[in-house]
Amino acid sequence: MERPNILLITTDQQRFDTIHALGNKEIFTPHLNWLVDEGITFNRCYSACPVCMPARATIMTGKEAYTHGLTGNNNDCLPMRDHVTFPKLLTENGYQTRAEGKLHFFPMRATYGIEHADLPMDYFNEMRKYGKYSTRHHGVGENEVEPFINTGNEADSLTHWTVDKSIDFIENRDPTRPFFLWTSFTKPHSPLDPNLSFWEIYNGIEMPDPVMGDWSAHMDTAPLGFYKPTFQLNNIWRMSEAQKKQIKRAYYACISQIDYNLGLLFARMRELNLLENTWIIFTSDHGDLLGDHNMCAKTNFLEGSSHIPLLIKPPAEFGSSDTRYAGLQCDKITTLADIMPTILSICGISSPEGLDGNDLLHYIEDKNEKEFYGNCEDKYFVFMDKQFKYMWTWYGGEELLFDLEHDPLEQHNLASLPEFSSIKEKLMGNMIEKMKETSPHLVEGNKLLAGGKINSHRDISRFPGLNTTLFPRDSFH
């Protein structure tokens, strides 16, 4: 029997509620809609460390950041050197393995089992070599959210280049081997610089208001420990409602630009008869708060930051469906750690011992459901069950508790209400037990050890991500 191919598609910083077929009626996502219609949607997928490098290491190793050790965007440890990666196992088992786009590994050119990778740095070098216009001739930093509309040729964009390189691979691959292709987009991570044509398709469409809660409506009383990433990276909390809607429009335009380009990749796969034997997996490394609660970026465990899309489309001839999975939706908690064991199972390869993830094709039929624990930067922690989410930050020991069943937008903080004290104590207790294993220096007995409180944005140094394309790095967007 012919072994299946795998196409893994990831975006960078795409939150869960950005697909038209799943309820967002303002966004254009025709090809993500197709994946929803033809495959499985995992409605409660979370990033257990919602920043780039740890999340990508989790995808590669099947281990959460609190297990593989990298809980922030730094080079303190090398999880993919110290743990087995699924591309390494695929390569060893005869797969041709390729990555196109952002990896954000360290060192930059390390591939950890992937046979070949073309990185964003290669795109910028190519643009410079041939005297072409790239998207980075503006001064907006990697973390700033002020929009810039790119009037250059869309075919010269990094988004298009990533798909073009992916198409080149499937057209010229080794036909005697099955393939694994990772098509990894840098958007919709800021800078929010969509091409003009994609900005224009949202002309006249009213953007929804950012979410605001009873705990976040006034900055002078908000728990500012959760705002540290926002204060460090961007200016969203200073902006008017009209400006926040322009930011959302640019963000949606970047997602549509990805989606439309995916149509080119899916079209070539159809023409090359690859859809019949290729599993397509779509997800993101983490989300973006996008103005909700006067925050942007990620790092904490609010829904906009850590809740991400996850779609899996099985092989099927174009125009037909695998009736076992088409349109299926799963509401059980899943995480990025589930990707490795799922891919290995699809490919008939045994998973290593000690993975944190599950084979999702079996998990959807399993009666058991896991709870969710997360640690980001050893500063933000979460424990969540089917209904309630408890969050704690080292900055001042501030806490949030939400009933996601009745308050999915996290507008009502229940942490200080006596009638929810038993629920809070249970979730906090579960979180502390996990922290004793993964962050014992923050626990004394059953007491959490907090740091200093953040009183103002002036307590935080700024890192707007001001970079040129001359210095080699793998976090360009």
Short mmCIF file of C-alpha atoms in Angstrom, two decimals:
data_model
loop_
_atom_site.label_atom_id
_atom_site.label_comp_id
_atom_site.label_asym_id
_atom_site.label_seq_id
_atom_site.Cartn_x
_atom_site.Cartn_y
_atom_site.Cartn_z
CA MET A 1 0.00 0.00 0.00
CA GLU A 2 1.33 3.44 -0.93
CA ARG A 3 2.45 5.39 2.13
CA PRO A 4 0.64 8.71 2.66
CA ASN A 5 2.15 12.15 2.18
CA ILE A 6 1.87 14.84 4.85
CA LEU A 7 1.38 18.57 4.24
CA LEU A 8 1.70 20.56 7.47
CA ILE A 9 0.62 24.20 7.11
CA THR A 10 1.33 26.62 9.94
CA THR A 11 0.70 30.31 10.27
CA ASP A 12 2.34 32.57 12.83
CA GLN A 13 0.16 34.24 15.46
CA GLN A 14 -3.27 33.30 14.06
CA ARG A 15 -5.99 33.17 16.69
CA PHE A 16 -8.76 30.58 16.77
CA ASP A 17 -11.67 32.76 15.58
CA THR A 18 -10.38 33.72 12.14
CA ILE A 19 -12.08 31.22 9.82
CA HIS A 20 -15.33 32.12 8.09
CA ALA A 21 -16.75 28.59 8.14
CA LEU A 22 -16.29 28.49 11.92
CA GLY A 23 -18.29 31.63 12.63
CA ASN A 24 -16.28 34.72 11.67
CA LYS A 25 -18.61 36.35 9.13
CA GLU A 26 -16.31 39.30 8.36
CA ILE A 27 -13.23 37.38 7.16
CA PHE A 28 -12.55 35.86 3.71
CA THR A 29 -11.07 32.33 4.04
CA PRO A 30 -12.39 30.18 1.17
CA HIS A 31 -9.65 27.54 1.32
CA LEU A 32 -9.60 27.20 5.09
CA ASN A 33 -13.37 26.78 4.75
CA TRP A 34 -12.67 23.90 2.37
CA LEU A 35 -10.44 22.22 4.96
CA VAL A 36 -13.23 22.64 7.55
CA ASP A 37 -15.81 21.12 5.19
CA GLU A 38 -13.61 18.19 4.16
CA GLY A 39 -11.86 17.41 7.42
CA ILE A 40 -11.88 17.52 11.21
CA THR A 41 -12.01 20.76 13.19
CA PHE A 42 -10.56 20.66 16.70
CA ASN A 43 -12.42 23.55 18.31
CA ARG A 44 -10.41 23.65 21.55
CA CYS A 45 -6.78 23.50 20.49
CA TYR A 46 -4.35 25.45 22.69
CA SER A 47 -0.71 26.43 22.66
CA ALA A 48 0.71 25.50 26.06
CA CYS A 49 3.48 28.06 25.65
CA PRO A 50 2.15 30.76 23.32
CA VAL A 51 5.35 32.22 21.89
CA CYS A 52 7.16 31.22 18.70
CA MET A 53 10.24 29.16 19.57
CA PRO A 54 8.74 26.99 22.34
CA ALA A 55 5.56 26.32 20.34
CA ARG A 56 7.56 25.23 17.29
CA ALA A 57 9.75 23.01 19.45
CA THR A 58 6.54 21.40 20.76
CA ILE A 59 5.36 20.72 17.20
CA MET A 60 8.71 19.11 16.39
CA THR A 61 9.10 17.00 19.56
CA GLY A 62 5.57 16.18 20.72
CA LYS A 63 6.52 17.56 24.13
CA GLU A 64 5.13 20.64 25.83
CA ALA A 65 7.50 23.47 26.68
CA TYR A 66 7.42 22.59 30.37
CA THR A 67 8.74 19.14 29.35
CA HIS A 68 11.29 20.02 26.66
CA GLY A 69 12.54 22.97 28.71
CA LEU A 70 12.30 25.96 26.38
CA THR A 71 9.55 28.22 27.77
CA GLY A 72 10.55 31.49 26.10
CA ASN A 73 12.03 32.95 22.93
CA ASN A 74 15.64 32.43 23.92
CA ASN A 75 18.51 30.02 23.40
CA ASP A 76 18.72 28.72 26.97
CA CYS A 77 18.29 25.14 25.79
CA LEU A 78 18.06 23.23 22.51
CA PRO A 79 15.03 20.94 22.81
CA MET A 80 15.26 19.63 19.25
CA ARG A 81 18.87 18.63 19.78
CA ASP A 82 18.04 16.84 23.02
CA HIS A 83 14.75 15.18 21.96
CA VAL A 84 13.74 13.09 18.97
CA THR A 85 11.88 15.06 16.28
CA PHE A 86 9.20 13.63 14.03
CA PRO A 87 10.88 14.87 10.79
CA LYS A 88 13.99 12.93 11.82
CA LEU A 89 11.90 9.78 12.23
CA LEU A 90 10.15 10.41 8.90
CA THR A 91 13.49 10.91 7.13
CA GLU A 92 14.91 7.73 8.69
CA ASN A 93 11.81 5.86 7.48
CA GLY A 94 12.20 6.87 3.83
CA TYR A 95 10.26 10.13 3.65
CA GLN A 96 11.54 13.12 1.70
CA THR A 97 11.25 15.96 4.19
CA ARG A 98 11.15 19.65 3.30
CA ALA A 99 10.30 22.93 5.04
CA GLU A 100 9.44 26.19 3.27
CA GLY A 101 9.16 29.37 5.32
CA LYS A 102 9.67 30.26 8.95
CA LEU A 103 11.09 27.68 11.33
CA HIS A 104 12.54 29.93 14.08
CA PHE A 105 14.97 27.31 15.36
CA PHE A 106 18.35 27.90 16.95
CA PRO A 107 20.87 27.94 15.39
CA MET A 108 19.06 29.51 12.45
CA ARG A 109 20.21 26.95 9.85
CA ALA A 110 19.67 23.89 12.02
CA THR A 111 16.93 21.66 10.62
CA TYR A 112 16.82 18.87 13.22
CA GLY A 113 15.92 16.04 10.87
CA ILE A 114 14.34 18.00 7.99
CA GLU A 115 16.36 17.26 4.86
CA HIS A 116 16.15 20.78 3.42
CA ALA A 117 14.65 24.11 4.45
CA ASP A 118 14.25 27.49 2.71
CA LEU A 119 13.90 30.25 5.28
CA PRO A 120 12.59 33.84 5.20
CA MET A 121 16.22 35.00 5.23
CA ASP A 122 16.59 33.26 1.85
CA TYR A 123 13.63 35.24 0.55
CA PHE A 124 15.10 38.57 1.61
CA ASN A 125 18.50 37.63 0.18
CA GLU A 126 16.80 36.71 -3.10
CA MET A 127 14.86 39.96 -3.23
CA ARG A 128 18.05 41.93 -2.63
CA LYS A 129 20.01 39.91 -5.20
CA TYR A 130 17.51 40.55 -7.98
CA GLY A 131 16.72 44.13 -7.00
CA LYS A 132 13.09 43.37 -6.18
CA TYR A 133 10.83 45.19 -3.75
CA SER A 134 10.25 43.31 -0.50
CA THR A 135 7.75 44.10 2.23
CA ARG A 136 10.36 45.40 4.66
CA HIS A 137 10.97 48.85 3.14
CA HIS A 138 8.88 50.37 5.91
CA GLY A 139 9.97 51.12 9.45
CA VAL A 140 7.32 49.16 11.35
CA GLY A 141 8.95 46.68 13.71
CA GLU A 142 8.35 42.97 14.10
CA ASN A 143 6.22 43.52 17.20
CA GLU A 144 4.46 46.80 16.43
CA VAL A 145 0.85 46.63 15.28
CA GLU A 146 0.46 49.94 13.45
CA PRO A 147 -0.60 48.86 9.93
CA PHE A 148 1.29 49.48 6.71
CA ILE A 149 -0.24 48.76 3.30
CA ASN A 150 2.23 47.25 0.85
CA THR A 151 1.72 48.56 -2.68
CA GLY A 152 4.32 46.26 -4.22
CA ASN A 153 3.65 43.26 -6.43
CA GLU A 154 1.82 40.56 -4.46
CA ALA A 155 3.84 37.92 -6.33
CA ASP A 156 6.96 39.37 -4.67
CA SER A 157 5.58 38.98 -1.13
CA LEU A 158 7.04 36.54 1.40
CA THR A 159 3.63 34.87 1.64
CA HIS A 160 3.58 34.15 -2.09
CA TRP A 161 7.25 33.09 -2.07
CA THR A 162 6.52 30.50 0.62
CA VAL A 163 3.79 28.93 -1.51
CA ASP A 164 5.88 29.22 -4.67
CA LYS A 165 8.73 27.29 -3.02
CA SER A 166 6.23 24.70 -1.77
CA ILE A 167 4.84 24.22 -5.27
CA ASP A 168 8.36 23.92 -6.65
CA PHE A 169 9.02 21.11 -4.19
CA ILE A 170 5.91 19.05 -5.01
CA GLU A 171 6.60 19.47 -8.74
CA ASN A 172 10.24 18.39 -8.50
CA ARG A 173 10.32 16.01 -5.55
CA ASP A 174 11.67 12.47 -5.58
CA PRO A 175 8.65 10.49 -6.87
CA THR A 176 9.96 7.23 -5.39
CA ARG A 177 9.49 8.44 -1.82
CA PRO A 178 6.50 9.75 0.13
CA PHE A 179 6.95 13.33 1.29
CA PHE A 180 6.51 15.51 4.33
CA LEU A 181 6.21 19.20 3.46
CA TRP A 182 5.99 21.93 6.08
CA THR A 183 4.62 25.13 4.54
CA SER A 184 5.20 27.70 7.26
CA PHE A 185 3.91 31.25 6.89
CA THR A 186 5.24 34.23 8.82
CA LYS A 187 1.90 36.03 8.85
CA PRO A 188 -0.37 37.24 10.34
CA HIS A 189 2.38 38.10 12.84
CA SER A 190 3.15 41.81 12.77
CA PRO A 191 4.21 43.92 11.00
CA LEU A 192 0.69 44.03 9.61
CA ASP A 193 1.61 44.91 6.03
CA PRO A 194 -0.79 43.18 3.63
CA ASN A 195 -0.64 43.89 -0.06
CA LEU A 196 -3.03 46.60 -1.21
CA SER A 197 -5.38 44.23 -3.04
CA PHE A 198 -6.02 42.28 0.18
CA TRP A 199 -6.50 45.43 2.21
CA GLU A 200 -9.05 46.60 -0.34
CA ILE A 201 -11.24 43.49 -0.19
CA TYR A 202 -12.21 44.60 3.32
CA ASN A 203 -13.26 48.07 2.19
CA GLY A 204 -16.72 48.75 3.60
CA ILE A 205 -16.75 45.72 5.93
CA GLU A 206 -17.23 46.81 9.53
CA MET A 207 -14.69 45.18 11.82
CA PRO A 208 -16.01 43.76 15.10
CA ASP A 209 -15.16 45.58 18.30
CA PRO A 210 -12.37 44.19 20.49
CA VAL A 211 -13.59 42.27 23.53
CA MET A 212 -13.59 44.13 26.84
CA GLY A 213 -14.30 42.71 30.29
CA ASP A 214 -15.36 44.00 33.67
CA TRP A 215 -11.77 43.41 34.79
CA SER A 216 -10.08 45.07 31.78
CA ALA A 217 -12.23 48.08 30.91
CA HIS A 218 -10.18 50.51 32.99
CA MET A 219 -6.41 50.41 32.88
CA ASP A 220 -6.06 51.98 36.32
CA THR A 221 -7.71 48.93 37.93
CA ALA A 222 -6.76 46.17 35.46
CA PRO A 223 -4.36 43.38 36.60
CA LEU A 224 -1.31 44.79 34.83
CA GLY A 225 0.78 41.67 35.33
CA PHE A 226 -1.08 40.19 32.37
CA TYR A 227 -0.26 43.30 30.30
CA LYS A 228 3.51 42.94 30.41
CA PRO A 229 3.80 41.50 26.85
CA THR A 230 1.59 44.30 25.51
CA PHE A 231 3.56 47.05 27.26
CA GLN A 232 6.80 45.50 26.01
CA LEU A 233 5.86 44.97 22.37
CA ASN A 234 3.20 47.39 21.12
CA ASN A 235 0.94 50.41 21.60
CA ILE A 236 -2.53 48.87 21.38
CA TRP A 237 -3.58 50.03 24.85
CA ARG A 238 -3.02 53.65 23.75
CA MET A 239 -5.16 53.40 20.61
CA SER A 240 -8.67 54.55 19.79
CA GLU A 241 -11.43 52.10 18.88
CA ALA A 242 -11.18 53.24 15.25
CA GLN A 243 -7.46 52.50 15.18
CA LYS A 244 -7.99 49.06 16.73
CA LYS A 245 -10.44 48.24 13.94
CA GLN A 246 -7.87 49.25 11.31
CA ILE A 247 -5.39 46.91 12.96
CA LYS A 248 -7.93 44.08 12.82
CA ARG A 249 -8.61 44.85 9.16
CA ALA A 250 -4.90 44.56 8.34
CA TYR A 251 -4.66 41.33 10.35
CA TYR A 252 -7.61 39.82 8.49
CA ALA A 253 -6.10 40.94 5.18
CA CYS A 254 -2.85 39.09 6.00
CA ILE A 255 -4.85 35.92 6.73
CA SER A 256 -6.79 36.24 3.47
CA GLN A 257 -3.52 36.70 1.60
CA ILE A 258 -2.30 33.41 3.06
CA ASP A 259 -5.60 31.69 2.29
CA TYR A 260 -5.75 32.81 -1.33
CA ASN A 261 -2.17 31.69 -1.91
CA LEU A 262 -3.02 28.32 -0.41
CA GLY A 263 -5.48 28.02 -3.28
CA LEU A 264 -2.49 27.94 -5.65
CA LEU A 265 -0.86 25.15 -3.67
CA PHE A 266 -4.05 23.10 -3.42
CA ALA A 267 -4.67 23.57 -7.16
CA ARG A 268 -1.25 22.16 -8.09
CA MET A 269 -1.78 19.27 -5.69
CA ARG A 270 -5.07 18.50 -7.45
CA GLU A 271 -3.44 18.66 -10.88
CA LEU A 272 -0.60 16.38 -9.75
CA ASN A 273 -3.08 13.89 -8.23
CA LEU A 274 -1.61 14.42 -4.76
CA LEU A 275 -4.83 15.11 -2.85
CA GLU A 276 -5.77 11.43 -3.10
CA ASN A 277 -2.86 10.42 -0.85
CA THR A 278 -1.99 13.49 1.21
CA TRP A 279 -3.09 14.39 4.72
CA ILE A 280 -3.31 18.16 5.23
CA ILE A 281 -2.88 19.59 8.73
CA PHE A 282 -3.40 23.31 9.42
CA THR A 283 -2.60 25.12 12.67
CA SER A 284 -0.73 28.06 14.19
CA ASP A 285 1.96 28.39 16.85
CA HIS A 286 -0.13 30.76 19.00
CA GLY A 287 -2.68 33.53 18.66
CA ASP A 288 -2.87 37.30 19.00
CA LEU A 289 -4.99 39.25 21.47
CA LEU A 290 -5.68 41.79 18.72
CA GLY A 291 -6.98 44.55 20.97
CA ASP A 292 -9.05 42.36 23.27
CA HIS A 293 -8.86 43.70 26.84
CA ASN A 294 -6.51 46.45 25.57
CA MET A 295 -3.85 43.83 24.75
CA CYS A 296 -2.03 42.64 21.65
CA ALA A 297 0.51 39.89 20.96
CA LYS A 298 0.59 36.69 23.03
CA THR A 299 2.42 35.01 25.98
CA ASN A 300 -0.43 34.91 28.52
CA PHE A 301 -3.23 32.33 28.37
CA LEU A 302 -6.23 34.44 27.43
CA GLU A 303 -8.25 32.95 24.56
CA GLY A 304 -6.93 35.30 21.88
CA SER A 305 -3.35 34.44 22.79
CA SER A 306 -3.34 30.67 23.36
CA HIS A 307 -6.45 29.33 21.58
CA ILE A 308 -5.55 28.41 17.98
CA PRO A 309 -7.08 26.73 14.92
CA LEU A 310 -6.40 23.05 14.18
CA LEU A 311 -7.80 21.37 11.07
CA ILE A 312 -6.98 17.92 9.67
CA LYS A 313 -8.11 16.94 6.17
CA PRO A 314 -7.68 13.29 5.15
CA PRO A 315 -6.80 12.15 1.62
CA ALA A 316 -9.65 12.18 -0.88
CA GLU A 317 -10.04 12.61 -4.60
CA PHE A 318 -10.94 16.21 -5.39
CA GLY A 319 -14.73 16.50 -5.54
CA SER A 320 -15.26 13.66 -3.10
CA SER A 321 -14.94 13.37 0.69
CA ASP A 322 -13.83 10.90 3.32
CA THR A 323 -17.23 10.50 4.95
CA ARG A 324 -15.67 9.37 8.25
CA TYR A 325 -14.19 12.81 8.81
CA ALA A 326 -15.74 15.40 6.49
CA GLY A 327 -17.19 18.24 8.56
CA LEU A 328 -16.49 16.48 11.86
CA GLN A 329 -15.94 18.80 14.84
CA CYS A 330 -14.24 17.81 18.08
CA ASP A 331 -14.73 19.91 21.24
CA LYS A 332 -12.16 18.07 23.38
CA ILE A 333 -9.04 19.93 24.55
CA THR A 334 -6.07 19.42 22.24
CA THR A 335 -2.62 20.99 22.02
CA LEU A 336 0.29 21.37 19.60
CA ALA A 337 1.94 18.36 21.26
CA ASP A 338 -0.68 16.19 19.52
CA ILE A 339 0.71 16.90 16.05
CA MET A 340 3.79 14.66 16.26
CA PRO A 341 2.06 11.44 17.43
CA THR A 342 -0.77 12.04 14.94
CA ILE A 343 1.59 12.38 11.99
CA LEU A 344 3.67 9.38 13.03
CA SER A 345 0.53 7.25 13.43
CA ILE A 346 -0.73 8.28 9.98
CA CYS A 347 2.64 7.29 8.52
CA GLY A 348 2.74 3.94 10.35
CA ILE A 349 5.72 4.88 12.54
CA SER A 350 5.80 4.19 16.27
CA SER A 351 6.03 7.23 18.55
CA PRO A 352 8.86 7.50 21.07
CA GLU A 353 8.07 7.01 24.74
CA GLY A 354 7.28 10.02 26.91
CA LEU A 355 5.38 12.26 24.50
CA ASP A 356 2.84 14.70 25.93
CA GLY A 357 0.55 14.48 22.91
CA ASN A 358 -2.09 12.07 21.63
CA ASP A 359 -2.82 10.55 18.25
CA LEU A 360 -5.79 12.76 17.43
CA LEU A 361 -7.50 10.25 15.13
CA HIS A 362 -7.83 7.92 18.11
CA TYR A 363 -8.36 10.68 20.67
CA ILE A 364 -11.58 11.86 19.01
CA GLU A 365 -13.08 8.43 19.70
CA ASP A 366 -11.64 8.07 23.20
CA LYS A 367 -14.01 8.77 26.10
CA ASN A 368 -11.23 10.39 28.12
CA GLU A 369 -10.40 14.08 27.83
CA LYS A 370 -7.25 15.74 29.05
CA GLU A 371 -7.05 18.89 31.13
CA PHE A 372 -4.82 21.76 30.09
CA TYR A 373 -1.75 23.05 31.88
CA GLY A 374 0.54 25.68 30.45
CA ASN A 375 3.66 27.60 31.39
CA CYS A 376 5.05 30.52 29.40
CA GLU A 377 8.37 32.12 30.33
CA ASP A 378 7.96 30.80 33.89
CA LYS A 379 5.83 33.91 34.40
CA TYR A 380 2.39 32.92 33.10
CA PHE A 381 0.60 29.75 34.15
CA VAL A 382 -2.80 28.19 33.45
CA PHE A 383 -4.88 25.20 34.44
CA MET A 384 -8.13 24.52 32.61
CA ASP A 385 -10.77 21.81 32.59
CA LYS A 386 -13.79 21.43 30.31
CA GLN A 387 -15.52 24.50 31.75
CA PHE A 388 -13.26 26.70 33.87
CA LYS A 389 -9.90 28.37 33.23
CA TYR A 390 -7.62 29.61 36.02
CA MET A 391 -4.63 31.84 35.20
CA TRP A 392 -1.86 33.10 37.48
CA THR A 393 1.03 35.40 36.75
CA TRP A 394 4.30 35.72 38.64
CA TYR A 395 4.01 39.49 38.25
CA GLY A 396 2.35 40.42 41.52
CA GLY A 397 0.63 37.04 41.84
CA GLU A 398 -2.44 38.32 39.99
CA GLU A 399 -5.08 35.81 38.94
CA LEU A 400 -8.02 35.39 36.61
CA LEU A 401 -10.81 32.80 36.62
CA PHE A 402 -13.33 32.37 33.81
CA ASP A 403 -16.32 30.14 33.18
CA LEU A 404 -15.72 29.47 29.48
CA GLU A 405 -19.03 27.66 29.06
CA HIS A 406 -21.04 30.74 30.01
CA ASP A 407 -18.43 33.43 29.36
CA PRO A 408 -16.37 32.34 26.31
CA LEU A 409 -15.13 35.91 25.75
CA GLU A 410 -13.59 36.06 29.25
CA GLN A 411 -15.42 39.21 30.26
CA HIS A 412 -16.16 38.35 33.89
CA ASN A 413 -13.31 37.57 36.29
CA LEU A 414 -14.62 35.20 38.97
CA ALA A 415 -11.36 34.86 40.94
CA SER A 416 -12.44 37.05 43.87
CA LEU A 417 -16.06 35.89 44.11
CA PRO A 418 -16.77 33.68 47.18
CA GLU A 419 -19.23 31.46 45.32
CA PHE A 420 -16.42 30.34 42.98
CA SER A 421 -13.73 29.92 45.64
CA SER A 422 -13.92 26.10 45.67
CA ILE A 423 -13.53 25.94 41.90
CA LYS A 424 -10.59 28.33 42.04
CA GLU A 425 -8.92 26.37 44.82
CA LYS A 426 -9.29 23.11 42.90
CA LEU A 427 -7.81 24.48 39.68
CA MET A 428 -5.07 26.35 41.54
CA GLY A 429 -4.23 23.18 43.45
CA ASN A 430 -3.93 21.20 40.22
CA MET A 431 -1.75 23.93 38.75
CA ILE A 432 0.51 23.98 41.82
CA GLU A 433 1.00 20.20 41.63
CA LYS A 434 2.14 20.56 38.02
CA MET A 435 4.37 23.51 38.94
CA LYS A 436 6.05 21.42 41.63
CA GLU A 437 7.23 19.19 38.78
CA THR A 438 8.06 21.83 36.19
CA SER A 439 8.78 25.07 38.13
CA PRO A 440 9.57 24.03 41.71
CA HIS A 441 11.39 27.29 42.44
CA LEU A 442 8.01 29.09 42.29
CA VAL A 443 6.32 26.90 44.89
CA GLU A 444 6.95 26.66 48.64
CA GLY A 445 4.82 23.96 50.18
CA ASN A 446 1.46 24.69 48.58
CA LYS A 447 2.10 28.41 48.27
CA LEU A 448 2.94 30.22 45.05
CA LEU A 449 5.94 32.56 45.17
CA ALA A 450 5.16 35.74 43.25
CA GLY A 451 7.42 38.54 42.10
CA GLY A 452 6.97 42.29 42.02
CA LYS A 453 3.75 43.88 40.85
CA ILE A 454 3.59 45.88 37.59
CA ASN A 455 2.08 49.29 38.34
CA SER A 456 2.50 51.05 35.00
CA HIS A 457 3.72 50.59 31.44
CA ARG A 458 6.79 52.54 32.58
CA ASP A 459 7.87 49.50 34.61
CA ILE A 460 8.49 47.58 31.37
CA SER A 461 11.28 48.15 28.84
CA ARG A 462 10.16 48.28 25.21
CA PHE A 463 11.13 45.85 22.43
CA PRO A 464 9.28 46.93 19.27
CA GLY A 465 11.34 44.54 17.11
CA LEU A 466 13.23 47.07 15.04
CA ASN A 467 15.31 45.03 12.60
CA THR A 468 16.64 45.32 9.08
CA THR A 469 16.92 42.37 6.68
CA LEU A 470 20.72 42.61 6.58
CA PHE A 471 21.39 40.78 9.84
CA PRO A 472 20.79 37.00 9.50
CA ARG A 473 17.90 35.86 11.68
CA ASP A 474 14.89 33.57 11.38
CA SER A 475 12.13 35.67 12.89
CA PHE A 476 11.40 37.95 9.95
CA HIS A 477 7.77 38.42 9.08
#
